[in-house]
């Protein structure tokens, strides 16, 4: 099932994307040709709950003896973080440019926003993102799963309301069930 979550673009075993007709991007042109693995719940959202992410750790020192923190440090020294970061329920293929521009923005419904990618109905505005209808159910169930599976992560009340609504409005698909069984 080589299809991206947001744009429905197909990609080959070489990770090269065949963008849908009418797909455009003004930024990250080279990344728009490749598949990347998108954390639907951004790693930063759960990563900042780890002290290694926020403050560093005595083992997080580079070759020049300079301490570092953030994602690299949490990856290096915290097993729980590595499990959360690599949880396949939270990783979906996305066109690289879409992944880059979505960044770590939270999902919402954007009033009257235009698609940033032509025929791919992914919208990004004011540090918020609105996924296309085709992926809202998957997005919602991913957020709900992450909150349920990891007590360390919790959504805001507003985010939980939106995800519960999308979960109900966009029923689970046969592919989601098969994907979950494979995971």
GROMACS .gro file of N, CA and C in nm:
model
  549
    1UNK      N    1   0.086  -0.118   0.000
    1UNK     CA    2   0.000   0.000   0.000
    1UNK      C    3   0.090   0.123   0.000
    2UNK      N    4   0.143   0.155  -0.112
    2UNK     CA    5   0.237   0.267  -0.124
    2UNK      C    6   0.161   0.393  -0.163
    3UNK      N    7   0.091   0.449  -0.064
    3UNK     CA    8   0.011   0.569  -0.084
    3UNK      C    9   0.034   0.664   0.033
    4UNK      N   10   0.055   0.792   0.003
    4UNK     CA   11   0.081   0.888   0.110
    4UNK      C   12  -0.048   0.924   0.184
    5UNK      N   13  -0.032   0.959   0.311
    5UNK     CA   14  -0.148   0.986   0.397
    5UNK      C   15  -0.227   1.109   0.354
    6UNK      N   16  -0.160   1.218   0.323
    6UNK     CA   17  -0.232   1.343   0.297
    6UNK      C   18  -0.274   1.360   0.152
    7UNK      N   19  -0.188   1.326   0.060
    7UNK     CA   20  -0.214   1.356  -0.081
    7UNK      C   21  -0.261   1.236  -0.163
    8UNK      N   22  -0.251   1.117  -0.105
    8UNK     CA   23  -0.289   0.998  -0.182
    8UNK      C   24  -0.194   0.972  -0.297
    9UNK      N   25  -0.072   1.024  -0.289
    9UNK     CA   26   0.028   1.003  -0.395
    9UNK      C   27   0.086   0.864  -0.382
   10UNK      N   28   0.116   0.805  -0.495
   10UNK     CA   29   0.179   0.673  -0.494
   10UNK      C   30   0.329   0.690  -0.497
   11UNK      N   31   0.399   0.591  -0.444
   11UNK     CA   32   0.545   0.593  -0.446
   11UNK      C   33   0.596   0.451  -0.468
   12UNK      N   34   0.716   0.444  -0.523
   12UNK     CA   35   0.774   0.314  -0.555
   12UNK      C   36   0.866   0.264  -0.446
   13UNK      N   37   0.919   0.143  -0.466
   13UNK     CA   38   1.011   0.085  -0.368
   13UNK      C   39   1.140   0.167  -0.352
   14UNK      N   40   1.168   0.251  -0.451
   14UNK     CA   41   1.286   0.339  -0.445
   14UNK      C   42   1.257   0.467  -0.368
   15UNK      N   43   1.137   0.479  -0.308
   15UNK     CA   44   1.092   0.594  -0.229
   15UNK      C   45   1.068   0.718  -0.313
   16UNK      N   46   1.061   0.705  -0.445
   16UNK     CA   47   1.031   0.819  -0.532
   16UNK      C   48   0.880   0.832  -0.547
   17UNK      N   49   0.833   0.954  -0.533
   17UNK     CA   50   0.690   0.984  -0.534
   17UNK      C   51   0.643   1.013  -0.676
   18UNK      N   52   0.523   0.963  -0.706
   18UNK     CA   53   0.453   1.000  -0.827
   18UNK      C   54   0.340   1.093  -0.782
   19UNK      N   55   0.367   1.224  -0.778
   19UNK     CA   56   0.266   1.316  -0.721
   19UNK      C   57   0.136   1.312  -0.801
   20UNK      N   58   0.026   1.338  -0.734
   20UNK     CA   59  -0.102   1.340  -0.806
   20UNK      C   60  -0.103   1.455  -0.907
   21UNK      N   61  -0.177   1.437  -1.012
   21UNK     CA   62  -0.190   1.541  -1.114
   21UNK      C   63  -0.236   1.670  -1.049
   22UNK      N   64  -0.166   1.780  -1.076
   22UNK     CA   65  -0.202   1.909  -1.020
   22UNK      C   66  -0.133   1.941  -0.889
   23UNK      N   67  -0.048   1.850  -0.838
   23UNK     CA   68   0.026   1.877  -0.715
   23UNK      C   69   0.131   1.984  -0.742
   24UNK      N   70   0.139   2.083  -0.652
   24UNK     CA   71   0.241   2.187  -0.663
   24UNK      C   72   0.301   2.216  -0.526
   25UNK      N   73   0.421   2.268  -0.527
   25UNK     CA   74   0.481   2.319  -0.405
   25UNK      C   75   0.584   2.423  -0.444
   26UNK      N   76   0.590   2.532  -0.369
   26UNK     CA   77   0.686   2.638  -0.397
   26UNK      C   78   0.815   2.618  -0.318
   27UNK      N   79   0.809   2.533  -0.215
   27UNK     CA   80   0.926   2.510  -0.130
   27UNK      C   81   0.958   2.362  -0.125
   28UNK      N   82   1.081   2.333  -0.086
   28UNK     CA   83   1.127   2.196  -0.068
   28UNK      C   84   1.105   2.111  -0.194
   29UNK      N   85   1.144   2.165  -0.307
   29UNK     CA   86   1.123   2.097  -0.436
   29UNK      C   87   1.188   1.959  -0.436
   30UNK      N   88   1.312   1.948  -0.390
   30UNK     CA   89   1.379   1.818  -0.390
   30UNK      C   90   1.308   1.719  -0.298
   31UNK      N   91   1.258   1.766  -0.183
   31UNK     CA   92   1.187   1.677  -0.091
   31UNK      C   93   1.051   1.637  -0.147
   32UNK      N   94   0.999   1.713  -0.242
   32UNK     CA   95   0.868   1.679  -0.299
   32UNK      C   96   0.876   1.557  -0.391
   33UNK      N   97   0.996   1.514  -0.421
   33UNK     CA   98   1.015   1.398  -0.509
   33UNK      C   99   1.035   1.269  -0.432
   34UNK      N  100   1.042   1.281  -0.297
   34UNK     CA  101   1.073   1.164  -0.214
   34UNK      C  102   0.967   1.143  -0.106
   35UNK      N  103   0.963   1.020  -0.061
   35UNK     CA  104   0.874   0.985   0.049
   35UNK      C  105   0.948   1.006   0.180
   36UNK      N  106   0.879   1.052   0.280
   36UNK     CA  107   0.934   1.065   0.415
   36UNK      C  108   0.832   1.005   0.511
   37UNK      N  109   0.879   0.968   0.629
   37UNK     CA  110   0.788   0.910   0.728
   37UNK      C  111   0.747   1.019   0.825
   38UNK      N  112   0.621   1.053   0.818
   38UNK     CA  113   0.561   1.161   0.895
   38UNK      C  114   0.514   1.112   1.031
   39UNK      N  115   0.556   1.183   1.137
   39UNK     CA  116   0.497   1.161   1.268
   39UNK      C  117   0.367   1.240   1.269
   40UNK      N  118   0.255   1.172   1.263
   40UNK     CA  119   0.126   1.242   1.265
   40UNK      C  120   0.115   1.323   1.393
   41UNK      N  121   0.143   1.260   1.507
   41UNK     CA  122   0.160   1.334   1.632
   41UNK      C  123   0.308   1.372   1.633
   42UNK      N  124   0.339   1.500   1.615
   42UNK     CA  125   0.480   1.540   1.604
   42UNK      C  126   0.565   1.493   1.722
   43UNK      N  127   0.686   1.450   1.691
   43UNK     CA  128   0.778   1.401   1.795
   43UNK      C  129   0.798   1.506   1.904
   44UNK      N  130   0.796   1.633   1.866
   44UNK     CA  131   0.813   1.738   1.966
   44UNK      C  132   0.699   1.738   2.068
   45UNK      N  133   0.578   1.703   2.025
   45UNK     CA  134   0.463   1.705   2.115
   45UNK      C  135   0.480   1.611   2.234
   46UNK      N  136   0.540   1.495   2.211
   46UNK     CA  137   0.565   1.406   2.324
   46UNK      C  138   0.710   1.418   2.370
   47UNK      N  139   0.800   1.458   2.282
   47UNK     CA  140   0.941   1.469   2.318
   47UNK      C  141   0.969   1.570   2.428
   48UNK      N  142   0.899   1.680   2.426
   48UNK     CA  143   0.926   1.783   2.527
   48UNK      C  144   0.884   1.742   2.668
   49UNK      N  145   0.817   1.627   2.681
   49UNK     CA  146   0.785   1.577   2.814
   49UNK      C  147   0.903   1.503   2.877
   50UNK      N  148   1.008   1.479   2.799
   50UNK     CA  149   1.127   1.411   2.849
   50UNK      C  150   1.232   1.513   2.893
   51UNK      N  151   1.291   1.490   3.010
   51UNK     CA  152   1.392   1.584   3.059
   51UNK      C  153   1.512   1.590   2.965
   52UNK      N  154   1.546   1.480   2.901
   52UNK     CA  155   1.659   1.479   2.807
   52UNK      C  156   1.634   1.575   2.690
   53UNK      N  157   1.510   1.586   2.648
   53UNK     CA  158   1.473   1.676   2.539
   53UNK      C  159   1.489   1.822   2.586
   54UNK      N  160   1.436   1.849   2.705
   54UNK     CA  161   1.435   1.986   2.756
   54UNK      C  162   1.570   2.031   2.811
   55UNK      N  163   1.635   1.944   2.890
   55UNK     CA  164   1.753   1.987   2.965
   55UNK      C  165   1.882   1.918   2.924
   56UNK      N  166   1.873   1.813   2.845
   56UNK     CA  167   1.993   1.737   2.810
   56UNK      C  168   2.021   1.629   2.913
   57UNK      N  169   2.137   1.567   2.901
   57UNK     CA  170   2.177   1.456   2.988
   57UNK      C  171   2.329   1.450   2.987
   58UNK      N  172   2.387   1.399   3.093
   58UNK     CA  173   2.534   1.395   3.102
   58UNK      C  174   2.597   1.314   2.989
   59UNK      N  175   2.524   1.220   2.931
   59UNK     CA  176   2.576   1.140   2.820
   59UNK      C  177   2.560   1.209   2.684
   60UNK      N  178   2.489   1.320   2.682
   60UNK     CA  179   2.465   1.391   2.556
   60UNK      C  180   2.570   1.500   2.537
   61UNK      N  181   2.687   1.456   2.491
   61UNK     CA  182   2.800   1.546   2.466
   61UNK      C  183   2.858   1.505   2.332
   62UNK      N  184   2.882   1.603   2.244
   62UNK     CA  185   2.936   1.569   2.112
   62UNK      C  186   3.087   1.548   2.118
   63UNK      N  187   3.148   1.523   2.002
   63UNK     CA  188   3.292   1.496   1.994
   63UNK      C  189   3.378   1.611   2.042
   64UNK      N  190   3.325   1.731   2.042
   64UNK     CA  191   3.399   1.848   2.089
   64UNK      C  192   3.364   1.881   2.234
   65UNK      N  193   3.305   1.784   2.302
   65UNK     CA  194   3.266   1.796   2.443
   65UNK      C  195   3.159   1.903   2.470
   66UNK      N  196   3.084   1.935   2.366
   66UNK     CA  197   2.977   2.033   2.382
   66UNK      C  198   2.846   1.959   2.410
   67UNK      N  199   2.777   1.995   2.519
   67UNK     CA  200   2.651   1.926   2.550
   67UNK      C  201   2.541   1.962   2.450
   68UNK      N  202   2.450   1.867   2.429
   68UNK     CA  203   2.335   1.894   2.344
   68UNK      C  204   2.210   1.837   2.410
   69UNK      N  205   2.096   1.881   2.363
   69UNK     CA  206   1.968   1.834   2.416
   69UNK      C  207   1.872   1.818   2.300
   70UNK      N  208   1.745   1.808   2.327
   70UNK     CA  209   1.646   1.796   2.222
   70UNK      C  210   1.631   1.653   2.173
   71UNK      N  211   1.582   1.639   2.051
   71UNK     CA  212   1.551   1.509   1.994
   71UNK      C  213   1.672   1.415   1.996
   72UNK      N  214   1.787   1.466   1.956
   72UNK     CA  215   1.908   1.382   1.949
   72UNK      C  216   1.942   1.322   2.085
   73UNK      N  217   1.933   1.402   2.189
   73UNK     CA  218   1.965   1.355   2.324
   73UNK      C  219   1.861   1.253   2.372
   74UNK      N  220   1.734   1.282   2.352
   74UNK     CA  221   1.630   1.189   2.394
   74UNK      C  222   1.645   1.056   2.321
   75UNK      N  223   1.677   1.059   2.192
   75UNK     CA  224   1.700   0.937   2.115
   75UNK      C  225   1.816   0.857   2.172
   76UNK      N  226   1.919   0.929   2.210
   76UNK     CA  227   2.042   0.864   2.255
   76UNK      C  228   2.025   0.792   2.388
   77UNK      N  229   1.955   0.852   2.484
   77UNK     CA  230   1.959   0.799   2.620
   77UNK      C  231   1.826   0.749   2.676
   78UNK      N  232   1.714   0.771   2.608
   78UNK     CA  233   1.586   0.735   2.670
   78UNK      C  234   1.511   0.630   2.586
   79UNK      N  235   1.501   0.511   2.638
   79UNK     CA  236   1.435   0.401   2.568
   79UNK      C  237   1.287   0.430   2.545
   80UNK      N  238   1.219   0.485   2.646
   80UNK     CA  239   1.077   0.515   2.630
   80UNK      C  240   1.055   0.613   2.515
   81UNK      N  241   1.141   0.714   2.505
   81UNK     CA  242   1.128   0.809   2.394
   81UNK      C  243   1.145   0.736   2.260
   82UNK      N  244   1.244   0.647   2.252
   82UNK     CA  245   1.268   0.576   2.126
   82UNK      C  246   1.146   0.492   2.086
   83UNK      N  247   1.081   0.429   2.186
   83UNK     CA  248   0.959   0.354   2.154
   83UNK      C  249   0.850   0.446   2.099
   84UNK      N  250   0.831   0.559   2.162
   84UNK     CA  251   0.728   0.652   2.117
   84UNK      C  252   0.759   0.705   1.977
   85UNK      N  253   0.885   0.740   1.957
   85UNK     CA  254   0.926   0.799   1.828
   85UNK      C  255   0.912   0.698   1.714
   86UNK      N  256   0.935   0.572   1.742
   86UNK     CA  257   0.933   0.472   1.635
   86UNK      C  258   0.803   0.392   1.629
   87UNK      N  259   0.703   0.432   1.704
   87UNK     CA  260   0.575   0.361   1.704
   87UNK      C  261   0.512   0.370   1.565
   88UNK      N  262   0.496   0.256   1.501
   88UNK     CA  263   0.446   0.252   1.363
   88UNK      C  264   0.303   0.304   1.349
   89UNK      N  265   0.227   0.303   1.457
   89UNK     CA  266   0.091   0.358   1.449
   89UNK      C  267   0.095   0.509   1.424
   90UNK      N  268   0.205   0.573   1.456
   90UNK     CA  269   0.217   0.718   1.442
   90UNK      C  270   0.297   0.758   1.317
   91UNK      N  271   0.346   0.663   1.242
   91UNK     CA  272   0.429   0.694   1.125
   91UNK      C  273   0.355   0.659   0.997
   92UNK      N  274   0.345   0.758   0.909
   92UNK     CA  275   0.278   0.740   0.780
   92UNK      C  276   0.365   0.797   0.670
   93UNK      N  277   0.360   0.739   0.550
   93UNK     CA  278   0.434   0.798   0.439
   93UNK      C  279   0.369   0.930   0.395
   94UNK      N  280   0.454   1.028   0.368
   94UNK     CA  281   0.407   1.159   0.321
   94UNK      C  282   0.506   1.212   0.218
   95UNK      N  283   0.459   1.293   0.129
   95UNK     CA  284   0.548   1.362   0.036
   95UNK      C  285   0.638   1.451   0.121
   96UNK      N  286   0.768   1.447   0.095
   96UNK     CA  287   0.864   1.519   0.177
   96UNK      C  288   0.833   1.666   0.196
   97UNK      N  289   0.792   1.733   0.089
   97UNK     CA  290   0.761   1.876   0.098
   97UNK      C  291   0.642   1.901   0.190
   98UNK      N  292   0.543   1.813   0.187
   98UNK     CA  293   0.426   1.827   0.273
   98UNK      C  294   0.467   1.806   0.418
   99UNK      N  295   0.550   1.705   0.442
   99UNK     CA  296   0.601   1.678   0.576
   99UNK      C  297   0.678   1.799   0.628
  100UNK      N  298   0.763   1.857   0.545
  100UNK     CA  299   0.844   1.971   0.586
  100UNK      C  300   0.758   2.093   0.620
  101UNK      N  301   0.661   2.121   0.537
  101UNK     CA  302   0.577   2.240   0.559
  101UNK      C  303   0.476   2.220   0.671
  102UNK      N  304   0.432   2.098   0.693
  102UNK     CA  305   0.342   2.072   0.806
  102UNK      C  306   0.418   2.093   0.936
  103UNK      N  307   0.547   2.061   0.937
  103UNK     CA  308   0.632   2.081   1.054
  103UNK      C  309   0.572   2.012   1.175
  104UNK      N  310   0.563   2.081   1.286
  104UNK     CA  311   0.504   2.023   1.407
  104UNK      C  312   0.373   2.094   1.441
  105UNK      N  313   0.308   2.151   1.339
  105UNK     CA  314   0.186   2.228   1.362
  105UNK      C  315   0.071   2.136   1.401
  106UNK      N  316  -0.016   2.187   1.489
  106UNK     CA  317  -0.133   2.108   1.526
  106UNK      C  318  -0.238   2.118   1.418
  107UNK      N  319  -0.325   2.017   1.420
  107UNK     CA  320  -0.432   2.011   1.322
  107UNK      C  321  -0.553   2.087   1.372
  108UNK      N  322  -0.624   2.145   1.276
  108UNK     CA  323  -0.745   2.221   1.305
  108UNK      C  324  -0.825   2.228   1.177
  109UNK      N  325  -0.937   2.298   1.181
  109UNK     CA  326  -1.012   2.331   1.061
  109UNK      C  327  -0.983   2.477   1.032
  110UNK      N  328  -0.930   2.503   0.914
  110UNK     CA  329  -0.893   2.640   0.876
  110UNK      C  330  -1.005   2.702   0.793
  111UNK      N  331  -1.061   2.811   0.839
  111UNK     CA  332  -1.171   2.873   0.763
  111UNK      C  333  -1.123   2.928   0.629
  112UNK      N  334  -1.186   2.882   0.524
  112UNK     CA  335  -1.165   2.932   0.388
  112UNK      C  336  -1.019   2.931   0.342
  113UNK      N  337  -0.937   2.849   0.399
  113UNK     CA  338  -0.798   2.843   0.356
  113UNK      C  339  -0.787   2.768   0.223
  114UNK      N  340  -0.688   2.806   0.145
  114UNK     CA  341  -0.661   2.741   0.016
  114UNK      C  342  -0.556   2.633   0.036
  115UNK      N  343  -0.561   2.531  -0.047
  115UNK     CA  344  -0.461   2.426  -0.041
  115UNK      C  345  -0.323   2.485  -0.074
  116UNK      N  346  -0.224   2.440  -0.001
  116UNK     CA  347  -0.086   2.484  -0.027
  116UNK      C  348  -0.019   2.398  -0.133
  117UNK      N  349  -0.089   2.294  -0.180
  117UNK     CA  350  -0.026   2.197  -0.269
  117UNK      C  351  -0.109   2.166  -0.392
  118UNK      N  352  -0.185   2.262  -0.440
  118UNK     CA  353  -0.265   2.240  -0.561
  118UNK      C  354  -0.372   2.137  -0.539
  119UNK      N  355  -0.364   2.026  -0.613
  119UNK     CA  356  -0.467   1.922  -0.607
  119UNK      C  357  -0.467   1.844  -0.475
  120UNK      N  358  -0.360   1.853  -0.398
  120UNK     CA  359  -0.356   1.790  -0.265
  120UNK      C  360  -0.415   1.889  -0.166
  121UNK      N  361  -0.523   1.851  -0.104
  121UNK     CA  362  -0.601   1.946  -0.023
  121UNK      C  363  -0.547   1.966   0.119
  122UNK      N  364  -0.416   1.961   0.136
  122UNK     CA  365  -0.353   1.987   0.267
  122UNK      C  366  -0.335   2.138   0.279
  123UNK      N  367  -0.381   2.193   0.391
  123UNK     CA  368  -0.375   2.339   0.410
  123UNK      C  369  -0.289   2.372   0.532
  124UNK      N  370  -0.209   2.476   0.518
  124UNK     CA  371  -0.123   2.520   0.628
  124UNK      C  372  -0.131   2.672   0.635
  125UNK      N  373  -0.160   2.722   0.756
  125UNK     CA  374  -0.176   2.865   0.773
  125UNK      C  375  -0.156   2.901   0.920
  126UNK      N  376  -0.080   3.007   0.946
  126UNK     CA  377  -0.059   3.056   1.083
  126UNK      C  378  -0.020   2.946   1.182
  127UNK      N  379   0.076   2.865   1.142
  127UNK     CA  380   0.130   2.758   1.227
  127UNK      C  381   0.024   2.655   1.268
  128UNK      N  382  -0.074   2.636   1.180
  128UNK     CA  383  -0.178   2.533   1.197
  128UNK      C  384  -0.190   2.458   1.064
  129UNK      N  385  -0.240   2.335   1.069
  129UNK     CA  386  -0.257   2.255   0.948
  129UNK      C  387  -0.395   2.191   0.947
  130UNK      N  388  -0.451   2.182   0.828
  130UNK     CA  389  -0.579   2.112   0.809
  130UNK      C  390  -0.556   2.001   0.708
  131UNK      N  391  -0.568   1.875   0.752
  131UNK     CA  392  -0.549   1.766   0.658
  131UNK      C  393  -0.670   1.752   0.566
  132UNK      N  394  -0.651   1.690   0.451
  132UNK     CA  395  -0.765   1.665   0.362
  132UNK      C  396  -0.865   1.572   0.430
  133UNK      N  397  -0.988   1.577   0.387
  133UNK     CA  398  -1.091   1.490   0.445
  133UNK      C  399  -1.052   1.344   0.437
  134UNK      N  400  -0.983   1.305   0.330
  134UNK     CA  401  -0.944   1.165   0.309
  134UNK      C  402  -0.858   1.110   0.422
  135UNK      N  403  -0.790   1.197   0.497
  135UNK     CA  404  -0.698   1.147   0.600
  135UNK      C  405  -0.739   1.187   0.742
  136UNK      N  406  -0.847   1.258   0.758
  136UNK     CA  407  -0.885   1.306   0.892
  136UNK      C  408  -0.914   1.194   0.990
  137UNK      N  409  -0.979   1.089   0.946
  137UNK     CA  410  -1.007   0.977   1.035
  137UNK      C  411  -0.878   0.911   1.083
  138UNK      N  412  -0.785   0.888   0.992
  138UNK     CA  413  -0.656   0.827   1.029
  138UNK      C  414  -0.581   0.918   1.126
  139UNK      N  415  -0.580   1.047   1.098
  139UNK     CA  416  -0.514   1.144   1.186
  139UNK      C  417  -0.575   1.136   1.325
  140UNK      N  418  -0.707   1.140   1.332
  140UNK     CA  419  -0.777   1.138   1.460
  140UNK      C  420  -0.745   1.012   1.539
  141UNK      N  421  -0.754   0.898   1.474
  141UNK     CA  422  -0.729   0.772   1.544
  141UNK      C  423  -0.584   0.759   1.586
  142UNK      N  424  -0.493   0.821   1.513
  142UNK     CA  425  -0.352   0.820   1.553
  142UNK      C  426  -0.333   0.901   1.680
  143UNK      N  427  -0.391   1.020   1.685
  143UNK     CA  428  -0.381   1.103   1.806
  143UNK      C  429  -0.444   1.032   1.925
  144UNK      N  430  -0.561   0.973   1.905
  144UNK     CA  431  -0.630   0.904   2.015
  144UNK      C  432  -0.550   0.783   2.061
  145UNK      N  433  -0.490   0.712   1.967
  145UNK     CA  434  -0.405   0.597   2.003
  145UNK      C  435  -0.285   0.642   2.087
  146UNK      N  436  -0.215   0.745   2.040
  146UNK     CA  437  -0.095   0.790   2.111
  146UNK      C  438  -0.128   0.833   2.254
  147UNK      N  439  -0.240   0.902   2.271
  147UNK     CA  440  -0.279   0.944   2.405
  147UNK      C  441  -0.315   0.824   2.492
  148UNK      N  442  -0.377   0.725   2.433
  148UNK     CA  443  -0.417   0.605   2.507
  148UNK      C  444  -0.296   0.516   2.540
  149UNK      N  445  -0.204   0.504   2.447
  149UNK     CA  446  -0.090   0.412   2.463
  149UNK      C  447   0.020   0.468   2.553
  150UNK      N  448   0.032   0.600   2.557
  150UNK     CA  449   0.143   0.661   2.631
  150UNK      C  450   0.089   0.765   2.728
  151UNK      N  451   0.089   0.731   2.854
  151UNK     CA  452   0.034   0.821   2.956
  151UNK      C  453   0.110   0.953   2.962
  152UNK      N  454   0.231   0.953   2.916
  152UNK     CA  455   0.315   1.072   2.915
  152UNK      C  456   0.261   1.179   2.818
  153UNK      N  457   0.188   1.135   2.716
  153UNK     CA  458   0.136   1.227   2.615
  153UNK      C  459  -0.013   1.254   2.639
  154UNK      N  460  -0.051   1.381   2.636
  154UNK     CA  461  -0.194   1.413   2.642
  154UNK      C  462  -0.223   1.533   2.553
  155UNK      N  463  -0.339   1.528   2.494
  155UNK     CA  464  -0.385   1.637   2.406
  155UNK      C  465  -0.453   1.745   2.488
  156UNK      N  466  -0.462   1.861   2.429
  156UNK     CA  467  -0.543   1.965   2.491
  156UNK      C  468  -0.690   1.925   2.478
  157UNK      N  469  -0.774   1.985   2.557
  157UNK     CA  470  -0.918   1.956   2.552
  157UNK      C  471  -0.973   1.983   2.412
  158UNK      N  472  -0.935   2.095   2.353
  158UNK     CA  473  -0.984   2.132   2.219
  158UNK      C  474  -0.936   2.031   2.114
  159UNK      N  475  -0.810   1.989   2.124
  159UNK     CA  476  -0.755   1.894   2.027
  159UNK      C  477  -0.827   1.759   2.041
  160UNK      N  478  -0.853   1.717   2.164
  160UNK     CA  479  -0.924   1.590   2.186
  160UNK      C  480  -1.066   1.597   2.129
  161UNK      N  481  -1.134   1.710   2.147
  161UNK     CA  482  -1.270   1.725   2.092
  161UNK      C  483  -1.267   1.713   1.940
  162UNK      N  484  -1.171   1.778   1.876
  162UNK     CA  485  -1.160   1.772   1.731
  162UNK      C  486  -1.131   1.628   1.686
  163UNK      N  487  -1.039   1.561   1.752
  163UNK     CA  488  -1.004   1.424   1.713
  163UNK      C  489  -1.120   1.328   1.735
  164UNK      N  490  -1.194   1.346   1.843
  164UNK     CA  491  -1.313   1.262   1.865
  164UNK      C  492  -1.417   1.286   1.756
  165UNK      N  493  -1.435   1.411   1.717
  165UNK     CA  494  -1.531   1.444   1.610
  165UNK      C  495  -1.488   1.383   1.478
  166UNK      N  496  -1.360   1.398   1.441
  166UNK     CA  497  -1.310   1.341   1.315
  166UNK      C  498  -1.319   1.189   1.317
  167UNK      N  499  -1.294   1.129   1.433
  167UNK     CA  500  -1.303   0.983   1.444
  167UNK      C  501  -1.444   0.936   1.410
  168UNK      N  502  -1.543   1.009   1.456
  168UNK     CA  503  -1.682   0.972   1.429
  168UNK      C  504  -1.724   1.006   1.285
  169UNK      N  505  -1.679   1.121   1.236
  169UNK     CA  506  -1.720   1.167   1.103
  169UNK      C  507  -1.657   1.087   0.989
  170UNK      N  508  -1.538   1.034   1.011
  170UNK     CA  509  -1.463   0.965   0.906
  170UNK      C  510  -1.433   0.823   0.952
  171UNK      N  511  -1.521   0.730   0.919
  171UNK     CA  512  -1.509   0.592   0.970
  171UNK      C  513  -1.379   0.524   0.927
  172UNK      N  514  -1.343   0.425   1.005
  172UNK     CA  515  -1.223   0.347   0.978
  172UNK      C  516  -1.238   0.275   0.844
  173UNK      N  517  -1.128   0.264   0.772
  173UNK     CA  518  -1.129   0.199   0.641
  173UNK      C  519  -1.072   0.057   0.653
  174UNK      N  520  -1.098  -0.022   0.551
  174UNK     CA  521  -1.044  -0.158   0.547
  174UNK      C  522  -0.891  -0.154   0.551
  175UNK      N  523  -0.831  -0.055   0.483
  175UNK     CA  524  -0.685  -0.045   0.483
  175UNK      C  525  -0.632  -0.016   0.624
  176UNK      N  526  -0.699   0.071   0.698
  176UNK     CA  527  -0.654   0.100   0.836
  176UNK      C  528  -0.656  -0.028   0.920
  177UNK      N  529  -0.758  -0.110   0.904
  177UNK     CA  530  -0.767  -0.234   0.980
  177UNK      C  531  -0.653  -0.329   0.941
  178UNK      N  532  -0.628  -0.342   0.813
  178UNK     CA  533  -0.520  -0.429   0.766
  178UNK      C  534  -0.384  -0.376   0.816
  179UNK      N  535  -0.366  -0.246   0.807
  179UNK     CA  536  -0.241  -0.184   0.854
  179UNK      C  537  -0.219  -0.212   1.004
  180UNK      N  538  -0.325  -0.195   1.082
  180UNK     CA  539  -0.315  -0.220   1.227
  180UNK      C  540  -0.281  -0.366   1.254
  181UNK      N  541  -0.342  -0.457   1.178
  181UNK     CA  542  -0.309  -0.600   1.195
  181UNK      C  543  -0.164  -0.627   1.162
  182UNK      N  544  -0.112  -0.562   1.058
  182UNK     CA  545   0.029  -0.582   1.020
  182UNK      C  546   0.122  -0.527   1.127
  183UNK      N  547   0.087  -0.412   1.185
  183UNK     CA  548   0.171  -0.353   1.290
  183UNK      C  549   0.167  -0.441   1.412
   0.00000   0.00000   0.00000
